[in-house]
Tab-separated table of C-alpha atoms in Angstrom:
chain	number	residue	atom	x	y	z
A	667	MET	CA	-40.966	2.522	-4.522
A	668	THR	CA	-42.025	4.187	-0.779
A	669	VAL	CA	-45.203	4.829	-1.987
A	670	VAL	CA	-45.860	2.618	-4.723
A	671	ALA	CA	-44.906	-0.963	-3.376
A	672	GLY	CA	-45.354	0.358	0.441
A	673	GLY	CA	-48.193	2.839	0.870
A	674	ALA	CA	-50.869	1.663	-1.729
A	675	THR	CA	-50.542	-2.055	-0.915
A	676	THR	CA	-50.941	-0.683	2.609
A	677	GLY	CA	-53.439	1.470	1.674
A	678	TRP	CA	-55.701	-1.351	-0.100
A	679	ALA	CA	-55.384	-3.368	2.519
A	680	VAL	CA	-55.986	-1.376	5.527
A	681	THR	CA	-58.606	0.554	4.214
A	682	GLY	CA	-60.394	-1.348	1.400
A	683	VAL	CA	-60.958	0.739	-0.903
A	684	LEU	CA	-60.025	0.354	-4.314
A	685	GLY	CA	-59.861	3.259	-5.574
A	686	ILE	CA	-56.911	4.595	-4.467
A	687	PRO	CA	-55.026	5.180	-8.406
A	688	ILE	CA	-58.026	7.682	-8.984
A	689	SER	CA	-57.190	9.660	-5.500
A	690	TYR	CA	-53.535	9.336	-6.766
A	691	LEU	CA	-54.113	11.525	-9.802
A	692	ALA	CA	-56.568	14.037	-8.067
A	693	VAL	CA	-54.209	14.613	-5.211
A	694	ALA	CA	-52.137	15.784	-8.059
A	695	VAL	CA	-54.689	18.457	-9.999
A	696	VAL	CA	-55.176	19.956	-6.220
A	697	LEU	CA	-51.542	20.196	-5.109
A	698	ALA	CA	-50.795	21.641	-8.613
A	699	VAL	CA	-53.521	24.669	-8.134
A	700	PHE	CA	-51.723	24.947	-4.277
A	701	SER	CA	-48.408	25.369	-5.494
A	702	VAL	CA	-49.679	28.426	-8.528
A	703	GLY	CA	-49.897	30.412	-5.004
A	704	TYR	CA	-47.622	28.153	-2.827
A	705	THR	CA	-44.263	29.374	-4.988
A	706	ALA	CA	-45.515	32.952	-5.578
A	707	MET	CA	-45.205	33.076	-1.404
A	708	SER	CA	-41.654	31.285	-1.807
A	709	ARG	CA	-40.421	34.135	-3.705
A	710	ARG	CA	-40.875	36.535	-0.584
A	711	ILE	CA	-40.207	34.482	1.893
A	712	VAL	CA	-37.269	32.193	2.171
A	713	ASN	CA	-37.462	30.465	5.754
A	714	ALA	CA	-36.019	26.829	7.034
A	715	GLY	CA	-39.890	26.237	8.344
A	716	ALA	CA	-41.937	26.861	5.224
A	717	PHE	CA	-45.281	26.171	5.674
A	718	TYR	CA	-44.979	27.516	9.424
A	719	SER	CA	-43.164	30.835	8.319
A	720	TYR	CA	-46.255	31.234	5.487
A	721	ILE	CA	-48.743	30.864	8.114
A	722	THR	CA	-47.158	33.638	10.388
A	723	ARG	CA	-46.696	36.248	7.743
A	724	GLY	CA	-50.463	35.776	6.103
A	725	LEU	CA	-52.483	35.214	9.329
A	726	GLY	CA	-50.079	35.801	12.194
A	727	ARG	CA	-47.857	34.953	14.270
A	728	ILE	CA	-49.992	32.863	17.024
A	729	PRO	CA	-51.684	31.003	14.294
A	730	GLY	CA	-48.031	30.432	12.820
A	731	VAL	CA	-47.115	28.793	15.756
A	732	ALA	CA	-49.937	27.051	16.316
A	733	ALA	CA	-49.154	25.781	12.946
A	734	ALA	CA	-45.278	24.885	13.802
A	735	PHE	CA	-46.653	23.227	16.440
A	736	VAL	CA	-48.740	20.463	13.756
A	737	ALA	CA	-45.646	20.855	11.468
A	738	LEU	CA	-43.663	19.434	13.789
A	739	LEU	CA	-45.957	16.340	14.793
A	740	SER	CA	-46.539	15.955	11.100
A	741	TYR	CA	-42.976	15.141	10.167
A	742	ASN	CA	-42.039	13.635	13.107
A	743	SER	CA	-44.938	10.773	12.261
A	744	MET	CA	-43.833	10.376	8.904
A	745	GLN	CA	-40.019	10.355	9.666
A	746	ILE	CA	-41.069	7.869	12.631
A	747	GLY	CA	-43.151	6.424	10.891
A	748	LEU	CA	-40.858	4.925	7.740
A	749	PHE	CA	-39.466	2.706	10.316
A	750	GLY	CA	-42.170	0.596	9.970
A	751	GLY	CA	-41.736	-0.046	6.355
A	752	PHE	CA	-37.814	0.069	6.546
A	753	GLY	CA	-37.702	-2.477	9.244
A	754	PRO	CA	-40.037	-5.207	8.039
A	755	VAL	CA	-38.613	-4.965	4.252
A	756	LEU	CA	-34.973	-5.072	5.405
A	757	ALA	CA	-35.533	-7.973	7.383
A	758	GLY	CA	-37.811	-10.136	5.708
A	759	LEU	CA	-35.384	-9.176	1.727
A	760	VAL	CA	-32.591	-10.480	4.444
A	761	SER	CA	-34.212	-13.515	5.469
A	762	ASP	CA	-35.443	-14.331	1.902
A	763	ARG	CA	-32.400	-14.106	0.174
A	764	LEU	CA	-29.149	-14.913	2.774
A	765	GLY	CA	-31.714	-17.255	5.503
A	766	PHE	CA	-30.727	-14.804	8.211
A	767	ASP	CA	-32.829	-14.232	10.863
A	768	ALA	CA	-33.875	-11.566	13.005
A	769	PRO	CA	-37.070	-9.067	14.290
A	770	TRP	CA	-37.890	-6.198	11.828
A	771	TRP	CA	-36.665	-3.753	14.789
A	772	LEU	CA	-33.126	-4.317	14.880
A	773	TYR	CA	-33.235	-3.655	10.973
A	774	ALA	CA	-34.809	-0.220	12.060
A	775	PHE	CA	-32.468	0.531	15.095
A	776	VAL	CA	-29.593	0.089	12.395
A	777	ALA	CA	-31.060	2.390	10.407
A	778	TRP	CA	-32.094	4.787	12.904
A	779	ALA	CA	-28.532	5.166	14.169
A	780	VAL	CA	-27.052	5.266	11.174
A	781	ILE	CA	-29.418	8.207	10.224
A	782	GLY	CA	-28.825	10.045	13.870
A	783	VAL	CA	-25.290	10.350	12.725
A	784	LEU	CA	-25.787	11.392	9.301
A	785	GLY	CA	-28.103	14.586	10.158
A	786	VAL	CA	-25.836	15.332	13.037
A	787	LEU	CA	-23.098	15.608	10.476
A	788	ARG	CA	-25.038	17.493	7.902
A	789	VAL	CA	-24.072	13.943	5.520
A	790	ASP	CA	-26.678	14.233	2.843
A	791	VAL	CA	-26.345	11.118	0.307
A	792	ASN	CA	-24.909	12.685	-2.849
A	793	GLY	CA	-27.188	14.427	-5.638
A	794	TRP	CA	-25.423	12.541	-8.909
A	795	VAL	CA	-26.802	8.930	-6.385
A	796	LEU	CA	-30.059	10.104	-5.968
A	797	ALA	CA	-30.420	11.221	-9.543
A	798	VAL	CA	-29.466	7.425	-10.198
A	799	LEU	CA	-31.443	5.413	-7.836
A	800	LEU	CA	-34.936	7.935	-8.594
A	801	VAL	CA	-33.771	7.074	-12.346
A	802	ALA	CA	-33.810	3.181	-11.780
A	803	GLU	CA	-36.696	3.739	-9.015
A	804	ILE	CA	-38.566	4.846	-12.052
A	805	ALA	CA	-37.298	2.240	-14.576
A	806	ILE	CA	-38.264	-0.466	-12.344
A	807	ALA	CA	-42.109	1.138	-11.836
A	808	LEU	CA	-42.322	0.995	-14.807
A	809	VAL	CA	-40.925	-2.450	-16.120
A	810	TYR	CA	-43.206	-3.693	-13.243
A	811	ALA	CA	-46.108	-2.097	-14.400
A	812	ALA	CA	-45.477	-3.045	-18.237
A	813	VAL	CA	-45.388	-6.844	-17.099
A	814	GLU	CA	-48.467	-6.172	-15.140
A	815	LEU	CA	-50.916	-4.277	-17.825
A	816	ALA	CA	-48.974	-7.515	-19.959
A	817	HIS	CA	-50.796	-10.222	-17.917
A	818	PRO	CA	-54.356	-8.889	-16.923
A	819	ALA	CA	-56.309	-10.900	-14.819
A	820	GLY	CA	-59.073	-12.529	-16.338
A	821	HIS	CA	-56.834	-11.597	-19.693
A	822	ARG	CA	-58.687	-8.349	-19.477
A	823	VAL	CA	-57.578	-5.068	-18.413
A	824	THR	CA	-60.196	-3.059	-16.658
A	825	TYR	CA	-59.987	-0.081	-15.438
A	826	ASP	CA	-62.079	0.178	-12.169
A	827	SER	CA	-59.625	1.867	-9.652
A	828	LEU	CA	-59.140	4.681	-12.134
A	829	ALA	CA	-63.331	5.095	-12.514
A	830	VAL	CA	-64.039	8.886	-11.487
A	831	SER	CA	-66.777	7.815	-9.860
A	832	TRP	CA	-65.261	6.575	-6.404
A	833	LEU	CA	-64.353	9.884	-5.964
A	834	TRP	CA	-68.048	10.709	-5.237
A	835	ASN	CA	-67.854	7.331	-2.976
A	836	SER	CA	-68.682	7.899	0.591
A	837	ASP	CA	-65.546	6.332	1.176
A	838	ILE	CA	-63.195	8.436	-0.755
A	839	GLY	CA	-61.814	10.573	2.125
A	840	ALA	CA	-59.415	7.405	3.493
A	841	GLY	CA	-57.912	7.022	-0.487
A	842	LEU	CA	-57.392	10.485	-0.770
A	843	ALA	CA	-55.753	10.463	2.782
A	844	VAL	CA	-53.166	7.560	1.809
A	845	ALA	CA	-52.421	9.733	-1.171
A	846	VAL	CA	-51.866	12.960	-0.024
A	847	ALA	CA	-49.349	10.707	2.349
A	848	GLY	CA	-47.744	9.860	-0.856
A	849	PHE	CA	-46.718	13.287	-1.899
A	850	VAL	CA	-45.682	14.766	0.948
A	851	GLY	CA	-41.901	16.189	0.718
A	852	PHE	CA	-42.615	17.888	-2.648
A	853	GLU	CA	-43.624	20.932	-0.895
A	854	ALA	CA	-39.878	21.228	-0.224
A	855	THR	CA	-38.962	22.372	-3.267
A	856	ALA	CA	-39.996	25.917	-2.776
A	857	VAL	CA	-37.570	26.298	0.491
A	858	TYR	CA	-34.860	26.537	-2.325
A	859	ALA	CA	-36.062	29.269	-3.937
A	860	GLU	CA	-33.109	31.577	-2.962
A	861	GLU	CA	-30.381	29.259	-3.877
A	862	THR	CA	-31.567	28.855	-7.596
A	863	LYS	CA	-30.506	31.467	-10.509
A	864	ASP	CA	-33.522	32.399	-11.590
A	865	PRO	CA	-36.507	30.698	-9.202
A	866	ARG	CA	-39.809	32.703	-11.101
A	867	ARG	CA	-38.639	30.426	-13.602
A	868	THR	CA	-37.386	28.131	-11.759
A	869	VAL	CA	-38.800	26.563	-8.623
A	870	PRO	CA	-42.663	26.327	-10.624
A	871	ARG	CA	-41.307	24.493	-13.094
A	872	ALA	CA	-39.382	21.607	-10.013
A	873	THR	CA	-42.591	21.544	-8.467
A	874	TYR	CA	-44.952	20.910	-11.491
A	875	LEU	CA	-42.505	18.499	-12.741
A	876	ALA	CA	-42.332	16.478	-9.548
A	877	LEU	CA	-45.762	16.512	-9.208
A	878	LEU	CA	-46.456	15.031	-12.868
A	879	VAL	CA	-44.281	12.517	-12.780
A	880	ILE	CA	-45.033	11.626	-9.464
A	881	GLY	CA	-48.719	11.374	-10.036
A	882	LEU	CA	-48.832	9.773	-13.142
A	883	LEU	CA	-46.275	6.843	-11.386
A	884	TYR	CA	-48.249	6.486	-8.490
A	885	ALA	CA	-51.514	6.073	-10.493
A	886	GLY	CA	-50.485	4.413	-12.870
A	887	SER	CA	-48.466	1.432	-11.148
A	888	SER	CA	-51.093	1.461	-8.867
A	889	TRP	CA	-53.538	1.179	-11.576
A	890	ALA	CA	-51.339	-1.835	-13.102
A	891	MET	CA	-51.459	-3.855	-9.926
A	892	SER	CA	-54.672	-3.834	-9.714
A	893	VAL	CA	-55.288	-4.804	-13.212
A	894	ALA	CA	-52.300	-7.950	-12.532
A	895	ALA	CA	-54.787	-8.966	-9.317
A	896	GLY	CA	-57.754	-7.843	-10.926
A	897	PRO	CA	-60.206	-5.185	-9.286
A	898	ASP	CA	-62.545	-7.852	-7.013
A	899	THR	CA	-59.477	-9.486	-5.548
A	900	ILE	CA	-56.796	-6.480	-5.249
A	901	VAL	CA	-58.175	-5.507	-1.454
A	902	ALA	CA	-58.036	-9.794	-0.846
A	903	ARG	CA	-54.042	-9.882	-1.813
A	904	ALA	CA	-53.173	-6.549	-0.869
A	905	LYS	CA	-54.391	-7.783	2.802
A	906	ALA	CA	-52.703	-11.043	2.623
A	907	GLU	CA	-49.160	-9.871	1.516
A	908	SER	CA	-48.801	-6.517	2.229
A	909	THR	CA	-45.486	-5.102	0.968
A	910	GLU	CA	-44.920	-8.261	-1.028
A	911	LEU	CA	-47.673	-8.140	-3.133
A	912	MET	CA	-45.797	-5.704	-6.321
A	913	PHE	CA	-43.210	-8.176	-6.521
A	914	ASN	CA	-45.870	-11.305	-5.791
A	915	LEU	CA	-47.816	-9.901	-8.906
A	916	VAL	CA	-44.551	-9.735	-11.670
A	917	SER	CA	-42.524	-13.036	-10.148
A	918	PRO	CA	-44.002	-15.763	-12.369
A	919	HIS	CA	-42.969	-12.992	-16.177
A	920	LEU	CA	-39.837	-11.998	-14.088
A	921	HIS	CA	-36.273	-13.294	-13.641
A	922	ARG	CA	-35.356	-13.366	-9.950
A	923	VAL	CA	-32.394	-10.872	-10.681
A	924	TRP	CA	-35.494	-7.970	-10.976
A	925	LEU	CA	-37.016	-8.683	-8.220
A	926	ASP	CA	-33.982	-8.625	-6.319
A	927	ILE	CA	-33.477	-5.212	-7.805
A	928	GLY	CA	-36.558	-3.913	-6.940
A	929	HIS	CA	-36.395	-4.909	-3.543
A	930	ILE	CA	-32.673	-3.165	-3.128
A	931	LEU	CA	-34.495	-0.118	-4.828
A	932	PHE	CA	-37.770	-0.570	-2.360
A	933	VAL	CA	-35.143	-0.111	0.690
A	934	THR	CA	-32.866	2.100	-0.332
A	935	SER	CA	-36.407	4.374	-0.804
A	936	LEU	CA	-37.104	3.860	2.631
A	937	PHE	CA	-33.841	4.891	3.310
A	938	ALA	CA	-33.786	8.189	1.713
A	939	ALA	CA	-37.282	9.010	2.456
A	940	LEU	CA	-35.915	8.577	6.633
A	941	LEU	CA	-33.598	10.913	6.168
A	942	ALA	CA	-35.471	13.514	4.364
A	943	PHE	CA	-37.893	14.052	6.604
A	944	HIS	CA	-35.370	13.751	9.705
A	945	ASN	CA	-33.726	16.656	7.801
A	946	THR	CA	-37.367	18.052	7.788
A	947	ALA	CA	-37.725	17.982	11.089
A	948	ALA	CA	-35.022	18.654	12.499
A	949	ARG	CA	-34.828	21.996	10.426
A	950	TYR	CA	-38.400	22.839	11.841
A	951	SER	CA	-37.004	22.241	15.190
A	952	PHE	CA	-33.944	24.547	14.518
A	953	ALA	CA	-35.788	27.284	13.150
A	954	LEU	CA	-38.320	27.417	15.653
A	955	GLY	CA	-34.776	27.143	18.213
A	956	ARG	CA	-33.623	29.873	16.447
A	957	GLU	CA	-36.182	32.603	16.351
A	958	ARG	CA	-36.818	31.944	20.168
A	959	VAL	CA	-40.107	30.226	20.263
A	960	LEU	CA	-38.506	26.824	21.195
A	961	PRO	CA	-35.548	26.752	23.705
A	962	ALA	CA	-33.342	28.004	22.129
A	963	TRP	CA	-30.323	25.372	21.551
A	964	LEU	CA	-32.591	23.727	19.517
A	965	GLY	CA	-31.495	26.605	17.104
A	966	ARG	CA	-28.151	26.242	17.164
A	967	THR	CA	-25.752	24.436	14.697
A	968	GLY	CA	-22.833	22.708	14.391
A	969	ALA	CA	-19.191	23.133	13.544
A	970	ASN	CA	-21.158	22.181	9.938
A	971	ASN	CA	-23.607	24.308	10.041
A	972	ALA	CA	-25.932	21.370	11.045
A	973	PRO	CA	-29.010	22.171	13.212
A	974	LYS	CA	-27.010	19.587	15.398
A	975	TRP	CA	-29.797	19.662	18.656
A	976	GLY	CA	-32.544	19.658	16.218
A	977	SER	CA	-31.120	16.208	14.903
A	978	ILE	CA	-30.333	14.984	18.122
A	979	SER	CA	-33.819	15.648	19.425
A	980	GLN	CA	-35.402	14.470	16.385
A	981	THR	CA	-32.977	11.201	16.527
A	982	VAL	CA	-34.318	10.724	20.460
A	983	LEU	CA	-37.825	10.825	20.177
A	984	ALA	CA	-37.840	8.490	16.934
A	985	GLY	CA	-35.830	6.232	19.488
A	986	VAL	CA	-38.286	6.263	21.832
A	987	ALA	CA	-41.011	5.719	19.741
A	988	LEU	CA	-39.752	2.521	18.297
A	989	ALA	CA	-38.476	0.912	21.451
A	990	VAL	CA	-42.277	1.159	22.546
A	991	TYR	CA	-43.051	-0.560	19.204
A	992	ALA	CA	-40.569	-3.133	19.925
A	993	ALA	CA	-42.115	-3.751	23.343
A	994	THR	CA	-45.120	-3.710	22.539
A	995	GLY	CA	-45.020	-6.720	19.628
A	996	LEU	CA	-47.754	-4.248	17.189
A	997	ASP	CA	-47.609	-5.006	13.606
A	998	PRO	CA	-45.044	-2.194	12.813
A	999	ILE	CA	-46.426	-2.044	8.635
A	1000	VAL	CA	-49.889	-1.016	10.120
A	1001	TYR	CA	-49.839	0.158	13.235
A	1002	LEU	CA	-46.620	2.212	12.447
A	1003	PHE	CA	-45.420	2.696	9.264
A	1004	PHE	CA	-49.766	3.349	7.598
A	1005	TRP	CA	-50.702	4.421	10.073
A	1006	LEU	CA	-47.949	7.050	11.285
A	1007	THR	CA	-47.399	8.132	7.486
A	1008	VAL	CA	-50.995	8.848	6.859
A	1009	LEU	CA	-51.157	10.921	10.194
A	1010	GLY	CA	-48.053	12.625	9.178
A	1011	GLY	CA	-49.766	13.623	5.490
A	1012	LEU	CA	-53.171	14.864	7.372
A	1013	GLY	CA	-50.928	16.991	9.536
A	1014	VAL	CA	-49.683	18.409	6.742
A	1015	LEU	CA	-52.787	18.476	4.447
A	1016	ILE	CA	-53.491	20.616	7.568
A	1017	LEU	CA	-50.946	23.462	6.842
A	1018	MET	CA	-51.699	22.911	3.006
A	1019	PHE	CA	-54.439	23.822	3.527
A	1020	ALA	CA	-54.215	27.051	6.140
A	1021	THR	CA	-50.821	27.814	3.786
A	1022	SER	CA	-54.071	28.473	0.813
A	1023	ILE	CA	-55.516	30.746	2.931
A	1024	ALA	CA	-52.688	32.394	4.518
A	1025	VAL	CA	-51.521	33.246	0.703
A	1026	VAL	CA	-54.664	35.108	0.363
A	1027	ALA	CA	-54.704	36.649	3.266
A	1028	PHE	CA	-50.345	37.884	2.528
A	1029	PHE	CA	-51.098	39.577	-1.019
A	1030	ALA	CA	-54.864	40.786	-0.161
A	1031	ARG	CA	-52.186	43.341	2.272
A	1032	GLU	CA	-48.697	43.338	0.909
A	1033	ASP	CA	-47.468	45.562	-2.065
A	1034	GLN	CA	-47.415	42.402	-4.908
A	1035	GLN	CA	-44.373	42.143	-7.431
A	1036	ALA	CA	-44.330	43.340	-11.037
A	1037	GLY	CA	-45.784	40.329	-12.946
A	1038	THR	CA	-47.907	38.964	-10.273
A	1039	SER	CA	-50.921	37.924	-11.250
A	1040	ILE	CA	-54.251	37.693	-9.555
A	1041	TRP	CA	-54.381	34.316	-10.406
A	1042	SER	CA	-51.315	33.616	-9.031
A	1043	THR	CA	-52.325	35.717	-5.475
A	1044	THR	CA	-56.094	34.819	-5.158
A	1045	ILE	CA	-57.745	33.188	-7.436
A	1046	ALA	CA	-55.660	29.459	-7.365
A	1047	PRO	CA	-55.060	29.814	-3.598
A	1048	THR	CA	-58.700	30.193	-3.367
A	1049	ILE	CA	-59.867	27.411	-5.044
A	1050	ALA	CA	-56.745	25.200	-3.644
A	1051	SER	CA	-58.396	26.078	-0.080
A	1052	LEU	CA	-61.754	25.057	-0.717
A	1053	ALA	CA	-60.448	21.908	-2.716
A	1054	LEU	CA	-58.214	21.132	0.094
A	1055	GLY	CA	-60.757	21.454	2.742
A	1056	SER	CA	-63.675	19.715	1.190
A	1057	MET	CA	-60.398	16.533	1.473
A	1058	LEU	CA	-59.898	17.423	5.162
A	1059	TRP	CA	-63.199	17.552	5.734
A	1060	LEU	CA	-63.955	14.197	3.920
A	1061	THR	CA	-60.909	12.953	5.608
A	1062	LEU	CA	-61.766	13.366	8.879
A	1063	ALA	CA	-65.414	11.920	8.151
A	1064	LYS	CA	-63.733	8.309	6.862
A	1065	TYR	CA	-61.077	8.018	9.203
A	1066	ASP	CA	-62.119	4.672	10.985
A	1067	VAL	CA	-61.966	3.426	7.366
A	1068	LEU	CA	-58.598	5.077	6.860
A	1069	LEU	CA	-57.106	3.405	9.896
A	1070	GLY	CA	-59.336	0.075	8.868
A	1071	VAL	CA	-60.519	-0.131	12.605
A	1072	ALA	CA	-64.074	-2.253	12.728
A	1073	ASP	CA	-64.750	-2.008	15.875
A	1074	PRO	CA	-67.211	1.057	16.777
A	1075	SER	CA	-65.467	1.211	20.348
A	1076	SER	CA	-61.896	1.950	19.166
A	1077	ARG	CA	-60.785	5.166	20.243
A	1078	ALA	CA	-57.751	5.677	17.691
A	1079	PRO	CA	-60.139	7.125	14.757
A	1080	VAL	CA	-61.108	10.058	17.563
A	1081	VAL	CA	-57.468	10.043	19.527
A	1082	LEU	CA	-55.011	10.357	16.663
A	1083	PRO	CA	-55.797	13.526	14.404
A	1084	SER	CA	-57.444	15.144	17.993
A	1085	LEU	CA	-53.441	15.360	18.444
A	1086	PHE	CA	-53.234	17.472	15.751
A	1087	GLY	CA	-55.882	19.688	17.787
A	1088	VAL	CA	-54.170	19.154	20.759
A	1089	ALA	CA	-50.417	20.483	19.553
A	1090	ALA	CA	-52.271	23.877	17.604
A	1091	ILE	CA	-54.277	25.091	20.671
A	1092	ALA	CA	-50.650	24.194	22.712
A	1093	GLY	CA	-49.309	26.185	20.132
A	1094	ALA	CA	-51.269	29.486	19.875
A	1095	VAL	CA	-51.599	29.224	24.032
A	1096	TRP	CA	-47.245	29.540	23.990
A	1097	ALA	CA	-47.432	32.186	21.263
A	1098	ILE	CA	-50.007	33.998	23.276
A	1099	ILE	CA	-47.551	33.236	26.671
A	1100	ILE	CA	-44.745	34.652	24.779
A	1101	LYS	CA	-46.383	37.446	23.514
A	1102	THR	CA	-47.053	38.574	27.349
A	1103	THR	CA	-43.620	37.109	28.855
A	1104	ARG	CA	-41.183	38.214	25.886
A	1105	PRO	CA	-42.540	41.087	23.449
A	1106	ALA	CA	-39.598	41.514	21.579
A	1107	ILE	CA	-39.130	37.677	20.863
A	1108	TYR	CA	-42.968	37.746	19.793
A	1109	ARG	CA	-42.562	40.728	17.348
A	1110	SER	CA	-39.785	38.522	15.418
A	1111	ILE	CA	-41.425	35.170	15.378
A	1112	GLY	CA	-41.248	34.544	11.227
A	1113	LEU	CA	-38.556	36.087	10.766
A	1114	GLY	CA	-36.141	33.350	10.028
A	1115	ALA	CA	-32.892	34.039	9.609
A	1116	THR	CA	-33.109	37.779	10.587
A	1117	THR	CA	-34.265	36.654	14.069
A	1118	ALA	CA	-30.683	37.631	15.327
A	1119	THR	CA	-30.498	41.240	14.189
A	1120	ALA	CA	-34.027	41.911	14.571
A	1121	ALA	CA	-34.861	41.097	18.109
A	1122	PRO	CA	-32.298	43.896	19.170
A	1123	ARG	CA	-34.002	46.435	17.498
A	1124	ILE	CA	-37.761	45.419	18.201
A	1125	ALA	CA	-36.835	45.356	22.104
A	1126	ALA	CA	-35.326	48.721	21.623
A	1127	GLU	CA	-38.269	49.508	20.002
A	1128	LEU	CA	-40.471	47.765	22.550
A	1129	SER	CA	-38.702	50.178	25.441
A	1130	THR	CA	-40.277	53.227	24.291
A	1131	ASP	CA	-43.340	52.502	21.857
A	1132	GLY	CA	-44.616	49.477	23.662
A	1133	VAL	CA	-46.283	46.219	22.396
A	1134	ARG	CA	-47.918	46.656	18.783
């Protein structure tokens, strides 16, 4: 619901690109190919900072730390940006149903406080609760889509937004970036390889099933909206109605209770996403603190084994960002929800591109495990790196379209993506400093949970052998 009701509609409104539905399908296919090598590497390496550790083991420690800094910026951007969707959506729902008017940032700060406490206490939403909510979201999205297709604009079902020709449109980079942002989070399946009975089968199945379900759901639901609104008016209506577009399209044909259920699930999906990305950002900070790449206190856990200080640092950062947006009065849907979530998606796209290259490099110099094929270690990762690299190039080339910036003098289309270059350079420089000043710590980068035992051994080796 976060992606369909929020991401797709805001994507149309800001970019003006009709081909967002076909973009979801294209990205799903590319990520399926990417997952072949990604899941193969997950069987060899387990670390809370998955992309960071994979790139470190495949391309080296300096690129690995650079990737870690990019990951921190990406996941923090994604998490903070989601507050810009949660606050206005809940504020609008409460105002409409209860008649109580309050600024969006009040609801955002309430969610911020609750998530901060849950993160420190390591309280996550029960798996069965998430399962029920997920099934309910899929069901309501399918009901809405069926109603929309049953009432097409002009009494004719059109396929304009699913036309493959959109993939060759000059502005498709913006559509692909919107789609990539919708898939961020699917990569977490590989993190749990060691916790499954049969990771060789379970992790790939979970990854591909996730891509199949959400890919078809995103594409189908957004296409249905374009049919109900009409391909000629979907962009204009998205600009006028924002995240209410999906609900407005079905409201003449469904009882109000269906709309209330949809709105509630929209809010709960945003909250679940906020909590999930909070935990992801906290674990990246924890992973880097544990390996002494960042201050060691970030790698400390609380009594319940939660990444305490990683969680607190993310909460503080999000609080500062929310205060800035509340004070400036910027439109939270466009400048917080959309701009920051697609910025986070761009960062994850960069990480996936680098990871595909790292997979090839890793298996090229490591002994392959029995049953690991050249398809999963070389061919698929190479294809994925070419596809992801092309998507990255198209996105950067049309970043002004992605942001909906019409003013050619605006620096936002240059400044925002450049932040990842700054983060990568800062990470690389910091890795070089660590290598020079703390060689034992440098040698343990990327070792994950074994860092604590590896560092003393490496220090002993360095006292006689020097830095290798």
